[in-house]
Amino acid sequence: MKKLTVLFASLMLLASTSVFAQSKGQIWLDGNIHFNSYSGEAGGVDKLGNSAFGINVSGNYMLDKNWSVGLGLGFESTSRDVNIGPDYTDKTSMFTVTLQGHYFMKLNKVITWTPRAYAYIGFGSENDESPMVFGGTKDEYDLSEMGLMIEPLNFQFNVSKNFALTAACDLATFGYTHTKTTLNKVDDTDNNLTFKCGSWSENLGNLGLRFGFRLFF
């Protein structure tokens, strides 16, 4: 226990005394992962289940000490089960490419505010399955999506001169998304202006929390 206490105190001292500053021409890597799941009832009758997983990595370049641009790759998957008697299942998977920009404002020696603006495009599939009792149908859609978003709540916790931990939240994220699904050459499109006061729905309540790291060279 004493060893853990000493280790924690040492890390905090390192973070509080390290001089963390970005500079023009600096390259840094960013990675984050998120996972959430939910199960419950709608109207006290139907069982609902929803889970989501995502992973993203990016390379970034400092334009000056406050601004950076970067390119990222990601993968997202979701699964939704609705039990109305037998189960219905809705699953999606998508690969994304993201062009992003960060602004860095140092709040103190440890915490830096790093709001992000990003544009992305994604391609994947959506599978809707009905139970055998209703004919056992399975529809597989081609799925594509693009969007432009602004994410104000993005923070960096400086651990050392070259390494930082990150935390981001969808609360107050806003922007535009365009989604298209295609089945048997028939397209269905959806356009949304979005302001997320948390990503709440009756199936899945969450704030879109994401944790990650940054490595500066």
Tab-separated table of N, CA and C in Angstrom, residues 12 37-38 43 50 58 60 63 72 90-91 100 107 114 116 132 144 148 154 176 182 186 205-206 209 216:
chain	number	residue	atom	x	y	z
A	12	MET	N	1.980	12.501	-9.515
A	12	MET	CA	1.371	13.814	-9.354
A	12	MET	C	2.427	14.911	-9.312
A	37	SER	N	-22.806	0.037	-22.628
A	37	SER	CA	-23.890	-0.930	-22.811
A	37	SER	C	-25.041	-0.563	-21.886
A	38	TYR	N	-26.229	-0.979	-22.301
A	38	TYR	CA	-27.438	-0.663	-21.535
A	38	TYR	C	-28.456	-1.771	-21.737
A	43	GLY	N	-41.700	0.937	-21.022
A	43	GLY	CA	-43.078	0.790	-20.590
A	43	GLY	C	-43.280	-0.403	-19.665
A	50	ASN	N	-28.651	-2.446	-25.642
A	50	ASN	CA	-27.899	-1.637	-26.587
A	50	ASN	C	-26.454	-1.586	-26.141
A	58	SER	N	-5.054	8.806	-34.485
A	58	SER	CA	-4.802	9.901	-35.416
A	58	SER	C	-3.370	10.390	-35.296
A	60	ASN	N	-1.137	14.010	-35.867
A	60	ASN	CA	-1.425	15.440	-35.866
A	60	ASN	C	-0.146	16.264	-35.990
A	63	LEU	N	0.518	23.543	-36.060
A	63	LEU	CA	0.721	24.697	-36.936
A	63	LEU	C	1.450	25.813	-36.196
A	72	GLY	N	-7.300	11.099	-38.906
A	72	GLY	CA	-7.540	9.944	-38.048
A	72	GLY	C	-8.302	8.831	-38.743
A	90	ASP	N	-30.522	-5.342	-34.342
A	90	ASP	CA	-30.069	-4.326	-35.283
A	90	ASP	C	-28.596	-4.062	-34.984
A	91	LYS	N	-27.707	-4.367	-35.953
A	91	LYS	CA	-26.274	-4.193	-35.757
A	91	LYS	C	-25.691	-3.316	-36.854
A	100	GLN	N	-9.291	16.625	-38.656
A	100	GLN	CA	-9.622	17.330	-37.425
A	100	GLN	C	-8.650	18.463	-37.126
A	107	LEU	N	-4.832	25.641	-19.022
A	107	LEU	CA	-5.562	26.169	-17.876
A	107	LEU	C	-4.677	26.241	-16.641
A	114	THR	N	-8.691	21.497	-24.884
A	114	THR	CA	-8.358	21.243	-26.294
A	114	THR	C	-9.620	20.981	-27.108
A	116	ARG	N	-12.200	20.563	-30.138
A	116	ARG	CA	-11.906	19.951	-31.435
A	116	ARG	C	-13.025	20.236	-32.432
A	132	MET	N	-37.013	-16.207	-36.168
A	132	MET	CA	-37.528	-17.251	-37.047
A	132	MET	C	-39.043	-17.351	-37.000
A	144	SER	N	-23.428	4.547	-45.308
A	144	SER	CA	-22.413	5.591	-45.443
A	144	SER	C	-22.860	6.821	-44.660
A	148	LEU	N	-19.956	17.052	-40.015
A	148	LEU	CA	-19.094	18.143	-39.566
A	148	LEU	C	-19.517	18.485	-38.145
A	154	ASN	N	-13.303	18.839	-24.519
A	154	ASN	CA	-12.175	17.948	-24.765
A	154	ASN	C	-11.004	18.475	-23.925
A	176	TYR	N	-23.515	18.771	-38.004
A	176	TYR	CA	-24.402	18.279	-39.061
A	176	TYR	C	-23.944	16.886	-39.490
A	182	THR	N	-28.550	1.823	-48.105
A	182	THR	CA	-28.945	1.309	-49.419
A	182	THR	C	-29.264	-0.173	-49.324
A	186	VAL	N	-31.886	0.686	-53.527
A	186	VAL	CA	-32.823	1.734	-53.110
A	186	VAL	C	-32.197	2.491	-51.941
A	205	GLY	N	-28.741	5.643	-22.415
A	205	GLY	CA	-28.464	6.950	-21.849
A	205	GLY	C	-26.989	7.073	-21.541
A	206	ASN	N	-26.316	8.065	-22.115
A	206	ASN	CA	-24.902	8.256	-21.841
A	206	ASN	C	-24.488	9.650	-22.240
A	209	LEU	N	-18.750	9.590	-23.115
A	209	LEU	CA	-17.424	9.759	-22.534
A	209	LEU	C	-16.391	8.938	-23.296
A	216	PHE	N	3.576	13.159	-27.664
A	216	PHE	CA	4.204	14.258	-28.401
A	216	PHE	C	5.678	13.947	-28.668
